Tab-separated table of C-alpha atoms and ligand atoms in Angstrom:
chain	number	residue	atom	x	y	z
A	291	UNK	CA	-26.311	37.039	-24.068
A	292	UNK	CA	-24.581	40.469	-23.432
A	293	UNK	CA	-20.802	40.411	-21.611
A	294	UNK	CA	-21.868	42.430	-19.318
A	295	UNK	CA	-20.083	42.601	-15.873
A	296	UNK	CA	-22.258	40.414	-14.037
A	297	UNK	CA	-22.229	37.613	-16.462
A	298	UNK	CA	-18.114	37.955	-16.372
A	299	UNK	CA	-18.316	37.812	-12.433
A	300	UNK	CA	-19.734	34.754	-13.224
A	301	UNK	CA	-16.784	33.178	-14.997
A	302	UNK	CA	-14.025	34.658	-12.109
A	303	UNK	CA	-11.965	31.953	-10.371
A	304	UNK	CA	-11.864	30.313	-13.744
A	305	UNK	CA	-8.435	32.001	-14.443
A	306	UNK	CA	-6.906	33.773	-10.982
A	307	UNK	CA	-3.708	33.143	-10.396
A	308	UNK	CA	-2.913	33.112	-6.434
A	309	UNK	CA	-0.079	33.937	-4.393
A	310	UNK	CA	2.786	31.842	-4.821
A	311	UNK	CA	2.111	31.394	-8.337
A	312	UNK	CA	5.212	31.194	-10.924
A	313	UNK	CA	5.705	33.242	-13.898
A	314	UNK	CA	4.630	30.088	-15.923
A	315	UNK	CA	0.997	29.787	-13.956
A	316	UNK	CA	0.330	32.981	-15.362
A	317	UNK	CA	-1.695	33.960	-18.752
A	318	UNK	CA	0.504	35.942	-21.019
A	319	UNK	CA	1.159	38.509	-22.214
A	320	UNK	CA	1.395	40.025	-18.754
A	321	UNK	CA	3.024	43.060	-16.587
A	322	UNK	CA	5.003	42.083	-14.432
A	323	UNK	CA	6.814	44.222	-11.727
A	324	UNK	CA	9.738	43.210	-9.972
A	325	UNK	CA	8.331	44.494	-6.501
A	326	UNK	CA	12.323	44.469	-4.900
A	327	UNK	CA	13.750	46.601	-8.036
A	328	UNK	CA	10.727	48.624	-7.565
A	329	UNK	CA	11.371	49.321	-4.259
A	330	UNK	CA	15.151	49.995	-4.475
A	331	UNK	CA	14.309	52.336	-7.016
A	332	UNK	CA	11.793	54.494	-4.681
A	333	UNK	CA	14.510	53.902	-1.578
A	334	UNK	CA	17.310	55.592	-3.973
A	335	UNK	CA	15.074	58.462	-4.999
A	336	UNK	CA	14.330	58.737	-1.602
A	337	UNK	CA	17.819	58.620	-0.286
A	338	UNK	CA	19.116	61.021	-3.097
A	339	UNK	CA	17.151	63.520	-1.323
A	340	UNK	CA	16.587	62.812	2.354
A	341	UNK	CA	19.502	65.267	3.078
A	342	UNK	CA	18.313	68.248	1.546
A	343	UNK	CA	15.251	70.378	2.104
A	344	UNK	CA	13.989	69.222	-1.371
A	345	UNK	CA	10.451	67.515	-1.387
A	346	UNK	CA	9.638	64.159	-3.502
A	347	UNK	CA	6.031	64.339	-5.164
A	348	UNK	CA	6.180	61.282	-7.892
A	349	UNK	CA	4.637	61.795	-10.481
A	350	UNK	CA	1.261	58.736	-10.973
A	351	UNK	CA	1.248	59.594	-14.849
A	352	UNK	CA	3.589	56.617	-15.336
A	353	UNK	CA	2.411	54.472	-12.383
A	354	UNK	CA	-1.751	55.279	-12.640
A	355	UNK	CA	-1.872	52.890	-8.843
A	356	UNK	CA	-3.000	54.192	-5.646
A	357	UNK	CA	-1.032	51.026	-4.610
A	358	UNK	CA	2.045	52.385	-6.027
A	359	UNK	CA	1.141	56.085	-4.955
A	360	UNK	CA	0.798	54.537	-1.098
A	361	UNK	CA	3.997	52.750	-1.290
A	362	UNK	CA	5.469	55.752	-2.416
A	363	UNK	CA	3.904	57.970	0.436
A	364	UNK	CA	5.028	55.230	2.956
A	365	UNK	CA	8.490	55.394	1.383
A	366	UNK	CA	9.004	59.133	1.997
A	367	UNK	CA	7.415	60.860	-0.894
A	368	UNK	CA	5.145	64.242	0.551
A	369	UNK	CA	2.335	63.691	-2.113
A	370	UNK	CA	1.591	62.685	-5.835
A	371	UNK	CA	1.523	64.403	-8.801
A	372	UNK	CA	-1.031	62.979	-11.722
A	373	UNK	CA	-1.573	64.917	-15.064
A	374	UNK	CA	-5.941	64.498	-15.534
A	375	UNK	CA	-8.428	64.896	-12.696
A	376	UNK	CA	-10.093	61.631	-13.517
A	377	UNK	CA	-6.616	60.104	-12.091
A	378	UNK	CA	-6.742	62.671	-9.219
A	379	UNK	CA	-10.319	60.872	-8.434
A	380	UNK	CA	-8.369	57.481	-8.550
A	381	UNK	CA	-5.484	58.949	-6.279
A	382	UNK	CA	-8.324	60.514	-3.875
A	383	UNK	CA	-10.604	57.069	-3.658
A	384	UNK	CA	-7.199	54.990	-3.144
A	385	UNK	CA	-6.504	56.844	0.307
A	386	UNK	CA	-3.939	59.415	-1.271
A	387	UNK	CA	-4.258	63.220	0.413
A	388	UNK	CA	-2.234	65.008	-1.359
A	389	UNK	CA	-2.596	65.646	-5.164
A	390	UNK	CA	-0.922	67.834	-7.479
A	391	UNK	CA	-2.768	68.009	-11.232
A	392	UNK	CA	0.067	69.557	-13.044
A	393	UNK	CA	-1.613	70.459	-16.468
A	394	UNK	CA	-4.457	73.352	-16.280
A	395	UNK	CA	-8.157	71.957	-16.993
A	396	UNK	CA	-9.357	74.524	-20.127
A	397	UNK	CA	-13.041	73.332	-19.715
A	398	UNK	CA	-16.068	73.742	-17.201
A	399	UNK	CA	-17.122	70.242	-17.320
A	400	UNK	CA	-13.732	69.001	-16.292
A	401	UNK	CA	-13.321	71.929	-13.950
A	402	UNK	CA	-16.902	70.743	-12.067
A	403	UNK	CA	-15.488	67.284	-11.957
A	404	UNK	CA	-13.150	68.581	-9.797
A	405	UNK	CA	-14.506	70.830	-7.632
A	406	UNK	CA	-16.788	67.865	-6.941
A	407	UNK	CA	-13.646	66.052	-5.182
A	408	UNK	CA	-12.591	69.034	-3.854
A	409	UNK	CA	-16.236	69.115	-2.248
A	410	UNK	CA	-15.898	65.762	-1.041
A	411	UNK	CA	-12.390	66.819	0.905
A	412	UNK	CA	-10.099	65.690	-1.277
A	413	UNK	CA	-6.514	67.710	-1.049
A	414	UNK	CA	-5.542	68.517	-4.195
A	415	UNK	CA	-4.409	71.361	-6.273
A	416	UNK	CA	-3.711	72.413	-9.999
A	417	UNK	CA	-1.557	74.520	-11.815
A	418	UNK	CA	-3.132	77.812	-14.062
A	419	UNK	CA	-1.304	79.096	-17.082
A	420	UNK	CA	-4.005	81.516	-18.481
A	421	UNK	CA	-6.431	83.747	-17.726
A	422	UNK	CA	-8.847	81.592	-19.435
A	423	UNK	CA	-8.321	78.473	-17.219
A	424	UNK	CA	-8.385	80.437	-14.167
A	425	UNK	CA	-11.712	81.730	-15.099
A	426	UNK	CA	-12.936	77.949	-15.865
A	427	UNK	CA	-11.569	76.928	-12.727
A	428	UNK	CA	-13.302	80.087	-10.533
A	429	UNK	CA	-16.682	79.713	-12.300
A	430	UNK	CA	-16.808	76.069	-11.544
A	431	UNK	CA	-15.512	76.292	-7.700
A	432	UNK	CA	-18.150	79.007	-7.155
A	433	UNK	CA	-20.901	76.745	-9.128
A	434	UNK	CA	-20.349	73.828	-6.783
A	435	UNK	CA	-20.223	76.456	-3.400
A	436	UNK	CA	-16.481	75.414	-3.005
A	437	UNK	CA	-15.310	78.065	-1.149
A	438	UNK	CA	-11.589	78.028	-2.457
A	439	UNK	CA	-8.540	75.969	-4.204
A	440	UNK	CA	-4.970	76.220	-3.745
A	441	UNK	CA	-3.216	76.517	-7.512
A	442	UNK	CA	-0.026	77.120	-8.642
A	443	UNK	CA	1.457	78.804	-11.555
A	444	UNK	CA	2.674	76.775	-14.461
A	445	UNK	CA	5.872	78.707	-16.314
A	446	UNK	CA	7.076	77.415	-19.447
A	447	UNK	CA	10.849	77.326	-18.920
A	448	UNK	CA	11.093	75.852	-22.110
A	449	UNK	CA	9.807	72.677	-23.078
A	450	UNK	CA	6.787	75.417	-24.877
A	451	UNK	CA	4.006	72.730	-23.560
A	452	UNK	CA	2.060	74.540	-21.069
A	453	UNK	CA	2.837	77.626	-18.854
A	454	UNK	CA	2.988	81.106	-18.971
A	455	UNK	CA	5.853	82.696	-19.977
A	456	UNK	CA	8.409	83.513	-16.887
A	457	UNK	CA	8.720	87.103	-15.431
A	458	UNK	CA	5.882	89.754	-16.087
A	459	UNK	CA	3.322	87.525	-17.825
A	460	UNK	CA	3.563	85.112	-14.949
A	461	UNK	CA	3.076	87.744	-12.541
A	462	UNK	CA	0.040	89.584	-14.596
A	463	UNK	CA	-1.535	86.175	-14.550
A	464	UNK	CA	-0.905	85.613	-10.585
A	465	UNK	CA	-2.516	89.400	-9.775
A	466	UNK	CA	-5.364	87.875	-11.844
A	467	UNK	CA	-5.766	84.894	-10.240
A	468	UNK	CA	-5.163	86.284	-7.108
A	469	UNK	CA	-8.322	88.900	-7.882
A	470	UNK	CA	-10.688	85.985	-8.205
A	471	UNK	CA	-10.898	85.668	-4.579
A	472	UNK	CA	-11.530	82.055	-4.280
A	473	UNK	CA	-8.383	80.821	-5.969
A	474	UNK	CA	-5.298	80.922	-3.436
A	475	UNK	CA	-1.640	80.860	-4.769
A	476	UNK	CA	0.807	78.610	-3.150
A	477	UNK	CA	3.556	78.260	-5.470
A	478	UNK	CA	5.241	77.723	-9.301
A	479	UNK	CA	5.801	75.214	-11.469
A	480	UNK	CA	8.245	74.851	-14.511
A	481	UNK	CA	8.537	71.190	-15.910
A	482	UNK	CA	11.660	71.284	-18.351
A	483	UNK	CA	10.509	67.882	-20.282
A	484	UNK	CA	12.754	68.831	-23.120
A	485	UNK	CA	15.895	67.797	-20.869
A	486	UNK	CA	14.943	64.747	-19.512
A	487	UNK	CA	16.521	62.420	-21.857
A	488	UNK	CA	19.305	64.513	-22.859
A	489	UNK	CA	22.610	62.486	-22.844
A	490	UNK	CA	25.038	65.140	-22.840
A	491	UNK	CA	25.156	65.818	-19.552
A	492	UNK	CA	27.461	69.378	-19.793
A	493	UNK	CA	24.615	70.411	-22.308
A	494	UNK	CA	21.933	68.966	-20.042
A	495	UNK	CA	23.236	71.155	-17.132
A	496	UNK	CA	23.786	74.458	-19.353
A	497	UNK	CA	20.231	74.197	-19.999
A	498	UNK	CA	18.764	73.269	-17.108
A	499	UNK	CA	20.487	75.926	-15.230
A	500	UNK	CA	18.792	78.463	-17.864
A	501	UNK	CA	15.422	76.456	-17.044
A	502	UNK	CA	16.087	76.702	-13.421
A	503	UNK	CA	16.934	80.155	-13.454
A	504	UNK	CA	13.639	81.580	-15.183
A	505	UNK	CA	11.782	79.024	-12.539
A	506	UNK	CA	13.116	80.536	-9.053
A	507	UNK	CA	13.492	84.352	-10.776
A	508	UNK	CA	9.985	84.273	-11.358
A	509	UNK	CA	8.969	83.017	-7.764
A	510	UNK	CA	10.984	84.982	-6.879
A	511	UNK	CA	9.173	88.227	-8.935
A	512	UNK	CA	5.613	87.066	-7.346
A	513	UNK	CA	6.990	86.875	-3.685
A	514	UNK	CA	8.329	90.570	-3.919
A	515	UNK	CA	4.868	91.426	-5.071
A	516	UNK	CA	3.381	89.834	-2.182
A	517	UNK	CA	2.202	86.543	-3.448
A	518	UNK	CA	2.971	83.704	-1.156
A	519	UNK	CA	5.050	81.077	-3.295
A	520	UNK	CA	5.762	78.588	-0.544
A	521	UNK	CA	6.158	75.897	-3.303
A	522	UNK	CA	8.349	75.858	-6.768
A	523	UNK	CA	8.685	72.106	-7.781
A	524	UNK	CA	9.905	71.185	-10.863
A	525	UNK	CA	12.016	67.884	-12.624
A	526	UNK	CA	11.853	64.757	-13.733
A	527	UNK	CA	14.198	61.214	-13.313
A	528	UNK	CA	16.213	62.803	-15.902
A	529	UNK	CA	16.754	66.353	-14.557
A	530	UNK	CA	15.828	66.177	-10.618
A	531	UNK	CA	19.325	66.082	-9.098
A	532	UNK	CA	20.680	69.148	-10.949
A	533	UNK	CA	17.121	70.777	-10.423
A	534	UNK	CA	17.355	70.259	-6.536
A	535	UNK	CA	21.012	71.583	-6.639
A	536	UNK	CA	19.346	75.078	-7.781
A	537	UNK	CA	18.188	76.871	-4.260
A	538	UNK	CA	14.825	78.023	-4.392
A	539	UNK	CA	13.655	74.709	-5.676
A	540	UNK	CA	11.707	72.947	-3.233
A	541	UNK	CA	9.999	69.888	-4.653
A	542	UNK	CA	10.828	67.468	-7.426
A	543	UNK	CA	8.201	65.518	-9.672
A	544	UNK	CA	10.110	62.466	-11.391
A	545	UNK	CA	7.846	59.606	-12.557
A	546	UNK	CA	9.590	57.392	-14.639
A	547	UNK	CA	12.404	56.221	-12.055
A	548	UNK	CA	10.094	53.874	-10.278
A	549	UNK	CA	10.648	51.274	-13.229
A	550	UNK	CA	12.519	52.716	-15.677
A	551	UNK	CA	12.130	51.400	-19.488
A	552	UNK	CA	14.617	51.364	-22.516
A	553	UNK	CA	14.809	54.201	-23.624
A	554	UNK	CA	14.937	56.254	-20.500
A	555	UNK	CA	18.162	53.833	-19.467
A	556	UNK	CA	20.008	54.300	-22.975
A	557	UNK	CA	19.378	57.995	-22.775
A	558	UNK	CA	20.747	58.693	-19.105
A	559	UNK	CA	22.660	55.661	-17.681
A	560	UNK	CA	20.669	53.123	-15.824
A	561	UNK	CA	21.810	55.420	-13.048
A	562	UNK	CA	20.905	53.083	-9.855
A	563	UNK	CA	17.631	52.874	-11.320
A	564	UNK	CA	16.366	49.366	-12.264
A	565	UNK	CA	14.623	47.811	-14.679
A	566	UNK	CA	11.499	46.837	-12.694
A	567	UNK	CA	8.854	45.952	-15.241
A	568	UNK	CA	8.863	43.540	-18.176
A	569	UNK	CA	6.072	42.315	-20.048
A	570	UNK	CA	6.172	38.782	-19.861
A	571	UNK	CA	4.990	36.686	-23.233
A	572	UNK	CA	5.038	33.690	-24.818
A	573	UNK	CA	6.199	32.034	-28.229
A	574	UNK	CA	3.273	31.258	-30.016
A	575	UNK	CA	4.748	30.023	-33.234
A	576	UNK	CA	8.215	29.838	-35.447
A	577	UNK	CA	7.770	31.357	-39.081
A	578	UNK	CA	11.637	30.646	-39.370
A	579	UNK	CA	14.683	28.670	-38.431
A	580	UNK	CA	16.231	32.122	-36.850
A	581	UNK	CA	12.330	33.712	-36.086
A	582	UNK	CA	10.036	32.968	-33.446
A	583	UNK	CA	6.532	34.852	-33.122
A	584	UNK	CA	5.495	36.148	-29.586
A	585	UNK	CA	1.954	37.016	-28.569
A	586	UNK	CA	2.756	40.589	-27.455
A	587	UNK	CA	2.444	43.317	-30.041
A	588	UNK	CA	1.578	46.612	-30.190
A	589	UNK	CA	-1.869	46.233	-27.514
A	590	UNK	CA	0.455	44.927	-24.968
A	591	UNK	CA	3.534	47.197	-25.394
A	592	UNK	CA	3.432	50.686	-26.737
A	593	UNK	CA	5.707	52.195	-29.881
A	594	UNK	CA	6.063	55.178	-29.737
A	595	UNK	CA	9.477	55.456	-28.287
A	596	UNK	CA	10.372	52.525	-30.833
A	597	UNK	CA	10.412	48.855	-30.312
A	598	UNK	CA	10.817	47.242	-26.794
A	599	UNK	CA	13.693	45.261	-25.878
A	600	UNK	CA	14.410	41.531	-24.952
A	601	UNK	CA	15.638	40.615	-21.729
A	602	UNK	CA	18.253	38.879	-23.375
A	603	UNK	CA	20.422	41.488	-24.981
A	604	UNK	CA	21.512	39.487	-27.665
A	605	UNK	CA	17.382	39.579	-28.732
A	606	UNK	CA	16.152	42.059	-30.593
A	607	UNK	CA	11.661	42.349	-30.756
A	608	UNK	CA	10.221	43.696	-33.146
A	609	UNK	CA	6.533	44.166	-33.386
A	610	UNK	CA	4.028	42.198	-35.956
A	611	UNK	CA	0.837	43.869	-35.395
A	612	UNK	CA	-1.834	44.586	-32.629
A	613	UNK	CA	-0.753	40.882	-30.756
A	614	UNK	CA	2.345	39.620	-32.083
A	615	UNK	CA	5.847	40.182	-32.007
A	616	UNK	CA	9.056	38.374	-33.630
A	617	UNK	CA	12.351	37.750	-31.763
A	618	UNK	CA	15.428	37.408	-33.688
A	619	UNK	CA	18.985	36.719	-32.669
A	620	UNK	CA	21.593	34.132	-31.424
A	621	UNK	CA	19.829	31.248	-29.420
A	622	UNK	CA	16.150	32.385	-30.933
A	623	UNK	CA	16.651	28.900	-32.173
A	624	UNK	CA	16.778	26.969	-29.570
A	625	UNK	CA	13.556	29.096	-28.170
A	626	UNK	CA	10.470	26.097	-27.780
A	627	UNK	CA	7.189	27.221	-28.641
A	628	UNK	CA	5.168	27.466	-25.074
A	629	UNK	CA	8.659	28.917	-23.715
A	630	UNK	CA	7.871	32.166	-21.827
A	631	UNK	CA	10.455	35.451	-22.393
A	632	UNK	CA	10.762	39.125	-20.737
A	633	UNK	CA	10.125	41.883	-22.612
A	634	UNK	CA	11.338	45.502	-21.560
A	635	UNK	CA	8.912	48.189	-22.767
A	636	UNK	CA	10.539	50.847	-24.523
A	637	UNK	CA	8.625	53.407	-22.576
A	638	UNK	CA	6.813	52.538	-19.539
A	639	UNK	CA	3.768	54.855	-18.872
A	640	UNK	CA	2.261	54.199	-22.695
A	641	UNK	CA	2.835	50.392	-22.192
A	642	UNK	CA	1.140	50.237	-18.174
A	643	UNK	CA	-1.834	52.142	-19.815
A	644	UNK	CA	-2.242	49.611	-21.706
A	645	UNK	CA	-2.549	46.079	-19.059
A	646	UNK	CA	-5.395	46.170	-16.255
A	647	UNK	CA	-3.056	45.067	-13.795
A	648	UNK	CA	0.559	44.141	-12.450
A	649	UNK	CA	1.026	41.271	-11.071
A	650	UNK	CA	3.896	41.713	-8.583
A	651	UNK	CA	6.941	39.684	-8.340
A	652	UNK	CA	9.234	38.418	-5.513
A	653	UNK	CA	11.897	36.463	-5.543
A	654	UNK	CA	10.288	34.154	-8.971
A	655	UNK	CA	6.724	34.282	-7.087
A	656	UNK	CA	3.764	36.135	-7.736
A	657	UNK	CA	2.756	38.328	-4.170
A	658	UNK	CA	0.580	40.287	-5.277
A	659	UNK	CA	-1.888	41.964	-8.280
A	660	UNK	CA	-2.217	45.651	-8.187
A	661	UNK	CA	-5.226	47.267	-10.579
A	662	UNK	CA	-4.251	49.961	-12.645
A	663	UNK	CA	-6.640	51.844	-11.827
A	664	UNK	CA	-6.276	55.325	-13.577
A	665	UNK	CA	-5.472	52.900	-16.603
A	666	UNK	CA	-8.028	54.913	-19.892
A	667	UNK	CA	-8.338	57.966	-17.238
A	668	UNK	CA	-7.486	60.468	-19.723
A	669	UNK	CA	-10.090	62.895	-19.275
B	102	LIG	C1	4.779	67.886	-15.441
B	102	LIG	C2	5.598	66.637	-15.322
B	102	LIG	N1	6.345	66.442	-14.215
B	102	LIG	C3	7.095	65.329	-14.053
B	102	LIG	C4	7.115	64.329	-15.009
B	102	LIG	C5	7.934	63.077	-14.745
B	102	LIG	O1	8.975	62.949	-15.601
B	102	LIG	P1	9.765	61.566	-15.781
B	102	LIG	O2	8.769	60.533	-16.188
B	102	LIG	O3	10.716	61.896	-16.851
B	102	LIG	O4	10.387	61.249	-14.493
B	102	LIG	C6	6.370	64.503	-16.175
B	102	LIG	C7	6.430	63.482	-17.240
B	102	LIG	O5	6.000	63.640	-18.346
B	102	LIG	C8	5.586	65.668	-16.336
B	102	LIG	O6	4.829	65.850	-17.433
C-alpha cells in the first residue's frame, strides 16, 4: 500500500493536538510561535512608522503564511512582499491583494505562471532589472491576453544581487520597458541586504545613506524623464528606520522583525523586537554525564547562519546530524530524558521552511496551527 494522501487522511485525528493543548501534548520537534511576541513585534513596526508617510509591505519570504500576511494587513501593513511567484499564488489564494515579487522572473514558464494569477485578478507586481526579463515578462502577458502589469525597477545600490545599476542604465532599461506597451512603471526598488546585519551602526548609516542616495537620485532621474515613480521602497529590520529617514523613500520591506532569530538579535540589538519562535524538542537520550541528545537537528533547524541557540543562555546546541542535536552546559545534568527544551533558530526563514506548520502559543496554550503554506515554494 502506497502513502498516498487519502490513505494518510485516513490516519488524521490519530495525532491532532486541539486548542488548549500544552507544550507537552505536542509531538516534537515543533515550531512554535509565541502569538503575543509576534504581535508586539508587528504593533512596534507598525508604530515606528504610523507617523510618517512611509508605507509597511513585510516581506512573506521569512513568514511563507497568508495567516501571518492577514494579520499583518489587519495590523497596518499596505501589502506583502514575497520573493517567487509560486508564494505570490499562496499570498493570492490566502485572501492577500496586494503582492510585491521583488526578484525578476528570467524564464517564460515562470513568467506564464504568473500572468495566469494576474488573469485570475490577482494584484500583484514585480520588479525588472534587464532587458531580458522584461522581454520574458511582455511575451508571456501578451501570450495569456493579459492586457498589462504594473513593475518596478530593481537598482542594485549595492548588495550586487539583482538590479540594474542606478542612474542611466536604470533609466535606458525604464524607456525600454516603458516601449513594450503592456508593462506600466510604478516605481523603484533598491534592497541594500549587505547592511542589514551590520553592527556598527555609524558605518551602517554612512552606507546606507550612499545606498539611499543612488535609490531616490535615480527615481528621481526617471520622474524628470516622465516616468511615473509613485513608489521607491526599499529596507529591511536591519536598515528600515534610517531608510525611511531618507525623503523620497516611500515604503519599507523588513521581514525578519516579525520573530526575529539569533543572529539577527546579536547583530543589531534585540531592538524591541522579540524572540517569537522557538523550536520546541525533546531529550531523547544522554551520551554523557554533561551531554544530553535532542531530537532536532539539522531537518528541523537550519545552519547556515551557524548553530541555534538554547533558551537557556547558559546552553549551548550544537547539531548531530539530520535529527539530533546535543546540549551542553551548567544544569544539562539535571536535564531528564522526556524533558522538553526551546530552541532559538539561528535564522528564522531557512528554519520555518523547513516545519509544515506553527502551532501558535498563548499564554502556555496552544490557540491555534497556522500551515506554512509557501513552505518548498521556491519556484
Ligand atoms: C528584497 C528584500 N526585501 C526585504 C527583505 C527583508 O529583510 P529582513 O529579513 O532583513 O527584514 C529581504 C530579505 O532577504 C529581501 O530580500
Amino acid at each position: 500500500m502506497n502513502c498516498t494522501m487519502e490513505n494518510l487522511k485516513l490516519l488524521e485525528g490519530v495525532y491532532q493536538p486541539s486548542q488548549g493543548s500544552s507544550v507537552d501534548e505536542l509531538a516534537s520537534p515543533a515550531l512554535l510561535v509565541d502569538l503575543d511576541g509576534l504581535q508586539s513585534n508587528i504593533n512596534r513596526m507598525m508604530d515606528l512608522f504610523k507617523d510618517t508617510s512611509v508605507n509597511v509591505r513585510p516581506h512573506m519570504k521569512t513568514g511563507k503564511s497568508s495567516q501571518i500576511a492577514a494579520l499583518l494587513k489587519t495590523s497596518g501593513a499596505t501589502g506583502v512582499c514575497v520573493t517567487k511567484v509560486s508564494e505570490a499564488a499562496v499570498m493570492f489564494a490566502g485572501g492577500i491583494d496586494d503582492i510585491l515579487i521583488t526578484s525578476p522572473v528570467a524564464h517564460a514558464v515562470t513568467a506564464w505562471w504568473l500572468a495566469m494569477l494576474l488573469q485570475r485578478g490577482a494584484k500583484i507586481r514585480i520588479v525588472l532589472d534587464s532587458k531580458e526579463t522584461t522581454d520574458v515578462l511582455s511575451s508571456a502577458l501578451k501570450d495569456a491576453k493579459v492586457e498589462s502589469m504594473e513593475v518596478l525597477i530593481d537598482i542594485n545600490v549595492g548588495q550586487n544581487r539583482t538590479g540594474v545599476i542606478p542612474g542611466q542604465p536604470a533609466l535606458d532599461l525604464a524607456n525600454y520597458i516603458a516601449a513594450k506597451g503592456n508593462l506600466a512603471i510604478k516605481g523603484c526598488q533598491g534592497y541594500e541586504g549587505h547592511l542589514q546585519m551590520m553592527g556598527d551602526l555609524d558605518e551602517k548609516k554612512r552606507l546606507n545613506r550612499i545606498a539611499m542616495k543612488q535609490l531616490v537620485s535615480t527615481a528621481e532621474l526617471l520622474r524628470s524623464a516622465g516616468h511615473e515613480i509613485a513608489v521607491v521602497t526599499t529596507g529591511g529590520t536591519g536598515t528600515c528606520r534610517l531608510c525611511a529617514e531618507v525623503a523620497g523613500v516611500t515604503e519599507v520591506q523588513p521581514g525578519s522583525f516579525i520573530f526575529m532569530d539569533d543572529t539577527y538579535a546579536r547583530a543589531i540589538g534585540s531592538d524591541n523586537f522579540n524572540n517569537a519562535l522557538f523550536v520546541m524538542a525533546t531529550v531523547v537520550s544522554r551520551p554523557a554525564e554533561d551531554k544530553v541528545t535532542i531530537d532536532a537537528g539539522w531537518k528541523s533547524l537550519s545552519m547556515d547562519s551557524g548553530p541555534a541557540k538554547p533558551f537557556n543562555n547558559a546552553w549551548t546546541y550544537q547539531a548531530a546530524g539530520d535529527e539530533h542535536g546535543y546540549l551542553t552546559g551548567d544544569g544539562v545534568e539535571n536535564l531528564q530524558i522526556g524533558e522538553r527544551v526551546l530552541v532559538v533558530p539561528s535564522h528564522i526563514d531557512t528554519t520555518v521552511a523547513l516545519h509544515e506548520v506553527y502551532y501558535v502559543m498563548q499564554a502556555g496554550k496552544l490557540v491555534d496551527i497556522w500551515p506554512i503554506e509557501a513552505r518548498g515554494r521556491v519556484q
